[in-house]
GROMACS .gro file of C-alpha atoms in nm:
model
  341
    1UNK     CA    1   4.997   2.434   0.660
    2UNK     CA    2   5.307   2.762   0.688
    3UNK     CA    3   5.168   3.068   0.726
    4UNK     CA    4   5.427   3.367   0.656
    5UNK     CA    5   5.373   3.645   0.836
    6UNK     CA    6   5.479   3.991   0.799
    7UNK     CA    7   5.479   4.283   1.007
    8UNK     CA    8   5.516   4.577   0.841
    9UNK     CA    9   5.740   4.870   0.975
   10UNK     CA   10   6.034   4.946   0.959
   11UNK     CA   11   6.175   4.588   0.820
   12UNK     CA   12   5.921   4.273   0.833
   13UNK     CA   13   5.917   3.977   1.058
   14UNK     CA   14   5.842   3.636   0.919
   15UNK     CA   15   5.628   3.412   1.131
   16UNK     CA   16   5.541   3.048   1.027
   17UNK     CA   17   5.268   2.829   1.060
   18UNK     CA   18   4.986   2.831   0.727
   19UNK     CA   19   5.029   2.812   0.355
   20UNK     CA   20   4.996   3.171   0.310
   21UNK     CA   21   5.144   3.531   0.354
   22UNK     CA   22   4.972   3.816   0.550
   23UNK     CA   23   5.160   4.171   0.562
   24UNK     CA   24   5.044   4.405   0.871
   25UNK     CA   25   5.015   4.755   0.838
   26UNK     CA   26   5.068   4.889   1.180
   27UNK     CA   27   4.835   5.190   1.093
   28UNK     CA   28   4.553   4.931   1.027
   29UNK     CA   29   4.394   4.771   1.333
   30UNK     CA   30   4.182   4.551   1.158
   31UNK     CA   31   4.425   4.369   1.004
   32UNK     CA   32   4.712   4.390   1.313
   33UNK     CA   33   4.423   4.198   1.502
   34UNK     CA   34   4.335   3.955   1.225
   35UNK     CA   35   4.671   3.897   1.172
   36UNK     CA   36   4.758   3.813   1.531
   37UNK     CA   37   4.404   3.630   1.616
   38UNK     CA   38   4.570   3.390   1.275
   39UNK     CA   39   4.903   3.320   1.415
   40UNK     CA   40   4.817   3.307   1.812
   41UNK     CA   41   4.509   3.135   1.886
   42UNK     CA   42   4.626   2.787   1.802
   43UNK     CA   43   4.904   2.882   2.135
   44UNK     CA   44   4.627   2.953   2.370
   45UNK     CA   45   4.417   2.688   2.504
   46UNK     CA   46   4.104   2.692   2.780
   47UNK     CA   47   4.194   2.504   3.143
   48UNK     CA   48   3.938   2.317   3.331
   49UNK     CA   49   3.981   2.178   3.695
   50UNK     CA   50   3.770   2.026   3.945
   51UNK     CA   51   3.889   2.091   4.279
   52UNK     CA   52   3.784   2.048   4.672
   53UNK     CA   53   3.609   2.308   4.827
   54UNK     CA   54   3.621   2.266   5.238
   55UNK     CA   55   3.289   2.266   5.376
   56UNK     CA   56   3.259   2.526   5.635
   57UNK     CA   57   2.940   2.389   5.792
   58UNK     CA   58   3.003   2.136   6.074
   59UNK     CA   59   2.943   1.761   5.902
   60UNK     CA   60   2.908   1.879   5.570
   61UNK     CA   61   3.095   1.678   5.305
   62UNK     CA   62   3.360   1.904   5.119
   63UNK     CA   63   3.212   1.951   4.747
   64UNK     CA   64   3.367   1.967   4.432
   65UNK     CA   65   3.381   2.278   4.232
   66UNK     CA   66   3.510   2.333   3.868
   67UNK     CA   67   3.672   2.597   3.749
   68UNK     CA   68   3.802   2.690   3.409
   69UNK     CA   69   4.046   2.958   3.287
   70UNK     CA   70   4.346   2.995   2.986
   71UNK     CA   71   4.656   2.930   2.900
   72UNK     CA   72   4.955   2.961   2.752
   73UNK     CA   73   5.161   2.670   2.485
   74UNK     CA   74   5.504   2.749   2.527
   75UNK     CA   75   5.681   2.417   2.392
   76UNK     CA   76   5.552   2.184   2.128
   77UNK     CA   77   5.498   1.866   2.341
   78UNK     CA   78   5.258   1.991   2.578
   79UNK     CA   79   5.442   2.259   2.829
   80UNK     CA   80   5.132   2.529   2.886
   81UNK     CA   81   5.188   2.873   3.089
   82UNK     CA   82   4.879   2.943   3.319
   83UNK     CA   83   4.814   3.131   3.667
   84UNK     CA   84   4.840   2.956   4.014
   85UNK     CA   85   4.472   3.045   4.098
   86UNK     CA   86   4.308   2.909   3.779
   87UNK     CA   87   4.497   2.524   3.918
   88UNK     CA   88   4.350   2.647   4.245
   89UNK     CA   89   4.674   2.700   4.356
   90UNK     CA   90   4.843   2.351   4.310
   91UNK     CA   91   4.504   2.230   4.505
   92UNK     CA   92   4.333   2.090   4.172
   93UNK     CA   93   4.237   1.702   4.198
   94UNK     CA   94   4.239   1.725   3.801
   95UNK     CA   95   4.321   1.963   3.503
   96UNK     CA   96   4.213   1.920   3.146
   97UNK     CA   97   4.307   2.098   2.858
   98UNK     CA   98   4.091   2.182   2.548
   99UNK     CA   99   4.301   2.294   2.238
  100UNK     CA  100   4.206   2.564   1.952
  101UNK     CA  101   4.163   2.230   1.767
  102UNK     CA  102   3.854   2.097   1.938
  103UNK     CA  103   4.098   1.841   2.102
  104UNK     CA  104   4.139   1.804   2.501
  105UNK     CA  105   4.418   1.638   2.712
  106UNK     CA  106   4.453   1.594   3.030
  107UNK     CA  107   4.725   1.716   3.222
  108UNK     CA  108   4.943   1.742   3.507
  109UNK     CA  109   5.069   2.058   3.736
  110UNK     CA  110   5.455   2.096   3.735
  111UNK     CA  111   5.532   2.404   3.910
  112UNK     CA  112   5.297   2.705   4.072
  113UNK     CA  113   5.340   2.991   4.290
  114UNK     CA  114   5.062   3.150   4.446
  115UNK     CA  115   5.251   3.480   4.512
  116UNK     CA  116   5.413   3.548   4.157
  117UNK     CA  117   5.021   3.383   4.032
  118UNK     CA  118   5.188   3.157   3.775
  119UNK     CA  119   5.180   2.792   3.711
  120UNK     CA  120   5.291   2.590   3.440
  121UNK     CA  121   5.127   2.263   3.375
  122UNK     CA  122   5.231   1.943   3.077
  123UNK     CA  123   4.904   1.844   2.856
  124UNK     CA  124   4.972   1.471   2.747
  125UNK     CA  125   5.035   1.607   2.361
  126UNK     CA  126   5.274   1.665   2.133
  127UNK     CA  127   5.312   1.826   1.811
  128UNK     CA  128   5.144   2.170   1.932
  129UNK     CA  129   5.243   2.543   1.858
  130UNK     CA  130   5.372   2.733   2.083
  131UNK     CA  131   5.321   3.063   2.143
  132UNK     CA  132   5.657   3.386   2.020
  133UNK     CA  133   5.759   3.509   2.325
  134UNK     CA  134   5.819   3.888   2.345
  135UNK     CA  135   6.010   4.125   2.556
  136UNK     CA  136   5.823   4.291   2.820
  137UNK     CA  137   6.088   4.513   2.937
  138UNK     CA  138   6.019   4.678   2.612
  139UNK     CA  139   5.693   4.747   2.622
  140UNK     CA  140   5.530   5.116   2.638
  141UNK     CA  141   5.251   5.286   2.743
  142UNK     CA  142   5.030   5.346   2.457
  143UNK     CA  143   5.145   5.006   2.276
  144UNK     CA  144   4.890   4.778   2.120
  145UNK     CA  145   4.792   4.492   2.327
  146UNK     CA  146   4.572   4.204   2.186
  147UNK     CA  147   4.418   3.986   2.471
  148UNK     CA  148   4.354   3.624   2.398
  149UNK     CA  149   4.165   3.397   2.606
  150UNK     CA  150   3.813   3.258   2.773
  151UNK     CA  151   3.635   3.504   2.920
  152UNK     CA  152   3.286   3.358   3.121
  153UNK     CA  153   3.421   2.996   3.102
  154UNK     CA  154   3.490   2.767   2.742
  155UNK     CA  155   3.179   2.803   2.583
  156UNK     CA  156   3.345   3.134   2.468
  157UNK     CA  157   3.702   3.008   2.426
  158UNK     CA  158   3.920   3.184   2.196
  159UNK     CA  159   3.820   3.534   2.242
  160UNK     CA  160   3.998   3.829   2.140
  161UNK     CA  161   3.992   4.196   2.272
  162UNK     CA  162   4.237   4.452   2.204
  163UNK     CA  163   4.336   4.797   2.318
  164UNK     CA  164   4.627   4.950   2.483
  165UNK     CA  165   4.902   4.939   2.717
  166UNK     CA  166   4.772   5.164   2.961
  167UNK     CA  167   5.019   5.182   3.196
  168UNK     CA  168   5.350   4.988   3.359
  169UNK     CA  169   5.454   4.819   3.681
  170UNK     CA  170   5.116   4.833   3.888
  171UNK     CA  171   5.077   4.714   4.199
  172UNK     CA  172   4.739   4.555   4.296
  173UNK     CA  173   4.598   4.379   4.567
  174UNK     CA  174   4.443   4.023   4.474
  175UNK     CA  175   4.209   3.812   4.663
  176UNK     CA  176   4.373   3.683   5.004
  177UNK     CA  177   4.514   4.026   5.060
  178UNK     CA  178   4.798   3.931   4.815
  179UNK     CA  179   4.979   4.236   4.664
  180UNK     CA  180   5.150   4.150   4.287
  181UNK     CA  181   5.391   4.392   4.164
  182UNK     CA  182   5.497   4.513   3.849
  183UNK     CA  183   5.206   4.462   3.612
  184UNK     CA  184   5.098   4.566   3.271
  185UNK     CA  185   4.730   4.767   3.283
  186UNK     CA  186   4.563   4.737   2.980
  187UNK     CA  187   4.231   4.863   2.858
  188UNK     CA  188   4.147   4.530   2.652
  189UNK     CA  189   3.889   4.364   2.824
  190UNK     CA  190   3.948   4.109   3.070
  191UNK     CA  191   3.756   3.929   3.231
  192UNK     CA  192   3.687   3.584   3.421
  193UNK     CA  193   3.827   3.274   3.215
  194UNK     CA  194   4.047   3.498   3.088
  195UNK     CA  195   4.307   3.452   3.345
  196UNK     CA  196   4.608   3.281   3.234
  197UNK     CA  197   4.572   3.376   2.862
  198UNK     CA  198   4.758   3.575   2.630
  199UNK     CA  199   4.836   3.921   2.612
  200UNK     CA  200   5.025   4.019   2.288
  201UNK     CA  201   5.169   4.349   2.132
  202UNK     CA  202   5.114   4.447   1.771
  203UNK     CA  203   5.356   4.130   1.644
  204UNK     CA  204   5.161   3.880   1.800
  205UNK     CA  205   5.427   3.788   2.068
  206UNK     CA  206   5.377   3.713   2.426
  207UNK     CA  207   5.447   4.059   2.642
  208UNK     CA  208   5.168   3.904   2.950
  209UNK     CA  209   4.985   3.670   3.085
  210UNK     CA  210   4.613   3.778   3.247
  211UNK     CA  211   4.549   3.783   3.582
  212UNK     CA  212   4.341   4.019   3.737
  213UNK     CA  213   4.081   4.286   3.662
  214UNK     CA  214   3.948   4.524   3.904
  215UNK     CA  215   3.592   4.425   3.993
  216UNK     CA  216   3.317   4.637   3.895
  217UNK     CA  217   3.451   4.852   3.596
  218UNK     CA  218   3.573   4.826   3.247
  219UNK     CA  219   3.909   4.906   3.090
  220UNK     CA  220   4.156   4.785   3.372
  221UNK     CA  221   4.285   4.517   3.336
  222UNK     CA  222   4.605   4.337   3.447
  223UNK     CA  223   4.911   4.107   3.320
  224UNK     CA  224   5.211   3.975   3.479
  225UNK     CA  225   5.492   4.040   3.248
  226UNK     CA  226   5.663   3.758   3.013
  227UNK     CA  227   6.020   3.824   3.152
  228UNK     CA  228   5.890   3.763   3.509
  229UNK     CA  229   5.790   3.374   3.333
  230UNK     CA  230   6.085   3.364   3.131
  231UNK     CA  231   6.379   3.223   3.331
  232UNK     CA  232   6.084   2.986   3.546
  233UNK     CA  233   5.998   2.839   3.223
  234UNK     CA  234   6.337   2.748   3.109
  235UNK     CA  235   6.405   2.577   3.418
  236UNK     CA  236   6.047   2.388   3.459
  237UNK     CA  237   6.185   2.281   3.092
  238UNK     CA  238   6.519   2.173   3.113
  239UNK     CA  239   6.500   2.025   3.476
  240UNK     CA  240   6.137   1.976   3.557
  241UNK     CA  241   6.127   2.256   3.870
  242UNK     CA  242   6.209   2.651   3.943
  243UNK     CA  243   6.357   2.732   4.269
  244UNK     CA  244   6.439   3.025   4.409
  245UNK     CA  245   6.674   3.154   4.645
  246UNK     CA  246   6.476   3.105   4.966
  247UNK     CA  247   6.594   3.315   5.239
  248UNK     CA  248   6.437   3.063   5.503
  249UNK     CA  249   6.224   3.368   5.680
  250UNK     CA  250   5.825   3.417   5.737
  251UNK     CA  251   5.693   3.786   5.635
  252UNK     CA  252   5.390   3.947   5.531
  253UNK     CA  253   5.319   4.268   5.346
  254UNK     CA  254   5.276   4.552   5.563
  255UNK     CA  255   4.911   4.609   5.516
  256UNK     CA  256   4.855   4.226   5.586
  257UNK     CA  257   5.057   4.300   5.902
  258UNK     CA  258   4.921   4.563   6.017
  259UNK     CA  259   4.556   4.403   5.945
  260UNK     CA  260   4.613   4.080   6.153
  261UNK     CA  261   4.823   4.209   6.450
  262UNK     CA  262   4.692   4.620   6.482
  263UNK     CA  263   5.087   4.719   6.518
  264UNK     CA  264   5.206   5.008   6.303
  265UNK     CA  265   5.578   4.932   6.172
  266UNK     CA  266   5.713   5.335   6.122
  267UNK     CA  267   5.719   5.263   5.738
  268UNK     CA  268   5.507   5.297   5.451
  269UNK     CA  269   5.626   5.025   5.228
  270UNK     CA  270   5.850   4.683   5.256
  271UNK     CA  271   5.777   4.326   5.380
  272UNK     CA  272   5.745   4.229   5.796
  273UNK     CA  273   5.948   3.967   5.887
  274UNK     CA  274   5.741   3.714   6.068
  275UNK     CA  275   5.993   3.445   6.193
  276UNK     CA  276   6.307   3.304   6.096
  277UNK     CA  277   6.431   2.995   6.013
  278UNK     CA  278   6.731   2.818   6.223
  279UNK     CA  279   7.055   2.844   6.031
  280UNK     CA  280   6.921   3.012   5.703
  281UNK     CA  281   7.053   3.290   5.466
  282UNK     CA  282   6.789   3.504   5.679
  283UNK     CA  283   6.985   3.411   6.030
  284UNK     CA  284   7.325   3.421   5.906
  285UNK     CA  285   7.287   3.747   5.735
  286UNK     CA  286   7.170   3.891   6.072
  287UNK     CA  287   6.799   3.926   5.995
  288UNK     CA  288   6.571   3.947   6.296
  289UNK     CA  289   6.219   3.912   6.357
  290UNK     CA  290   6.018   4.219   6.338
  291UNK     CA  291   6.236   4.399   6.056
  292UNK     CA  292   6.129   4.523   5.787
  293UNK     CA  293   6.284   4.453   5.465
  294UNK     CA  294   6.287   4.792   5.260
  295UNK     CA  295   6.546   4.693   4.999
  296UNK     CA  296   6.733   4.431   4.783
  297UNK     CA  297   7.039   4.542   4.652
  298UNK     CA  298   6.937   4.899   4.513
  299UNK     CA  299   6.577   4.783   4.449
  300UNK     CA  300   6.366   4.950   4.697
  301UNK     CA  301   6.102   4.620   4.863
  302UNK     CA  302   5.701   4.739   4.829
  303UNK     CA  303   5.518   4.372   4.909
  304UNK     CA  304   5.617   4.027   4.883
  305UNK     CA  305   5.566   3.943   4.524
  306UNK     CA  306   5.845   4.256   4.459
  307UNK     CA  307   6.060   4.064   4.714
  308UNK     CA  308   5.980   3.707   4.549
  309UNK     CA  309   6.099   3.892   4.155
  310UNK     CA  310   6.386   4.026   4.296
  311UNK     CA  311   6.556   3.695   4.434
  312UNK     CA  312   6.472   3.561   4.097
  313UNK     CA  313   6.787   3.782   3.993
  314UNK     CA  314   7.015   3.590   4.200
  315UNK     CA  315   7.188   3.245   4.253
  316UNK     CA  316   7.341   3.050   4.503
  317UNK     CA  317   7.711   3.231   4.551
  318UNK     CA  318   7.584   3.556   4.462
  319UNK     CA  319   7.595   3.840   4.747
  320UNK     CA  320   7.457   4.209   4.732
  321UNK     CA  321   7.303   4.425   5.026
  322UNK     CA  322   6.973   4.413   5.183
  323UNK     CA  323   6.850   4.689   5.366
  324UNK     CA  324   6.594   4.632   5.684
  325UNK     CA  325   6.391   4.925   5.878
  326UNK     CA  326   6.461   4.823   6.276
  327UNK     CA  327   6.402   5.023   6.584
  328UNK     CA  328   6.334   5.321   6.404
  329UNK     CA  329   6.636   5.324   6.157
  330UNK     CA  330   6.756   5.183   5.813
  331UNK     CA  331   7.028   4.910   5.893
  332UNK     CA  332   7.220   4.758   5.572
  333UNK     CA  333   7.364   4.411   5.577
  334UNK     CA  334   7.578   4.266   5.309
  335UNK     CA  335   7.427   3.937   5.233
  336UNK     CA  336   7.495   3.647   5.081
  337UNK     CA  337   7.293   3.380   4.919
  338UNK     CA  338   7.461   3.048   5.019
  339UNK     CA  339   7.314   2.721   5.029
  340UNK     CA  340   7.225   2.642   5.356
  341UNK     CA  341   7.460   2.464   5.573
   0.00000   0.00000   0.00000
């Protein structure tokens, strides 16, 4: 079936993918959200895992668990966009993968991080459709969002909620004592299972993927933004991995610091370094242990995952400045991100 699409302001935009056309009038939710729930839902797909839980009674054999969330299709033959924590954090035994369709498939993890919270995993299918991508950076407050996904587990797969962008580059703290930075809030309900799904403006394209609500209250929820995703998923394509510039150093946020070791580090924000790595971009540059980085280039540093997004801008060759709070003063350092000798 082609479907034909049309949103309606300013000048339309075609989508395809049924035998039929639907125009949008932005002024008429009812239809925005029917028109999206037509063209997305066949992209977004529940996730279930069993897993290993570690027994923390002496003796006691470790037990499995299952756990189930969303995610994304984001290329025909079986490339799916999910969080880190809903494949337990690269720790699932298996994953499985149950289509709008009624189909399932298993599949395999390629790539996670458990800092950034994304993972993207290959169901053993083909001839899928995957989901428009949009541009977060463009995103406002007070923009439609559409939330796709499975909240309380599968039986309720392909649910949508929708509401509003309710506000821009958040910065929560997650379970572990991880900070993420730079999220969408949005006031479409989210909740568990939905983690990893959609989260879609007014066009039905991809401006988020769910990760987070804050416990005990409605309304506030969180995404990390597509363009975060964007240049991990064309290289998880194209050559089967991401990776980063690593800076070969050890650091925590500075709450997480100051939590485990009681020490107070003269700043308010930035990342502890924790150790350093022998003959890495960290050493070379002149990084010790005990700074604390405050900025990349003219980006200030709040946490790790801010740290983690900002390297993402760089490659090997590049050089720019990094800025460290030591001994009770801002030091800059030119540095530059070579491969490691």
């Amino acid at each position: 079936l082609l479907t034909n699409v049309f949103y309606s302001k300013n000048s339309p935009v075609k989508y395809t993918g049924g035998s039929e056309t639907i125009n949008i009038s932005t002024s008429d939710d009812m239809n925005v959200e029917k028109a999206v729930a037509k063209k997305s839902l066949p992209s977004v797909v529940g996730i279930s895992t069993l897993s290993l839980q570690e027994s923390m009674i002496p003796f006691e054999k470790d037990r499995q668990v299952m756990g189930t969330g969303s995610g994304v299709i984001i290329k025909e033959d079986g490339y799916i966009l999910t969080n880190s924590h809903v494949v337990s954090d690269g720790k699932a035994q298996s994953i499985k993968v149950l289509f709008d369709d009624g189909e399932s498939s298993e599949a395999e993890l390629l790539w996670n991080d458990s800092i950034l919270d994304l993972a993207i995993i290959k169901a053993h299918r083909t001839g899928l459709t995957p989901i428009t991508l949009g541009d977060s950076d463009l995103v406002e407050v007070g923009d439609k969002a559409i939330a796709i996904g499975n909240p309380l587990g599968l039986e309720l797969q392909s649910t949508l909620t929708s509401g509003y962008i309710s506000g821009k580059n958040r910065n929560i703290k997650i379970t572990g004592g991880i900070e993420m930075s730079g999220l969408l809030q949005t006031d479409a309900s989210i909740n568990p299972g939905n983690s990893g799904g959609a989260l879609l403006n007014a066009k039905g394209e991809l401006i988020g993927i769910n990760t987070a609500k804050i416990q005990g209250t409605d309304g506030i929820g969180f995404a990390i933004p597509i363009n975060t995703a964007k240049p991990i998923v064309d290289s998880v394509i194209k050559t089967g991995n991401y990776e980063s510039i690593q800076l070969g150093l050890a650091a925590a946020d500075i709450a997480s610091f100051q939590a485990m070791t009681g020490q107070e580090v003269g700043v308010e924000k930035g990342v502890v370094i924790t150790n350093i790595e022998p003959d890495s971009i960290a050493e070379q540059t002149g990084l010790e242990t005990g700074d604390v980085i405050t900025k990349l280039g003219k980006t200030p540093i709040d946490n790790m995952g801010n740290l983690k997004k900002e390297l993402m801008k760089y490659t090997v060759g590049d050089e720019t400045e990094i800025t460290v709070y030591r001994a009770g003063k801002e030091k800059t350092m030119k540095i530059i991100f070579a491969k490691k000798r």
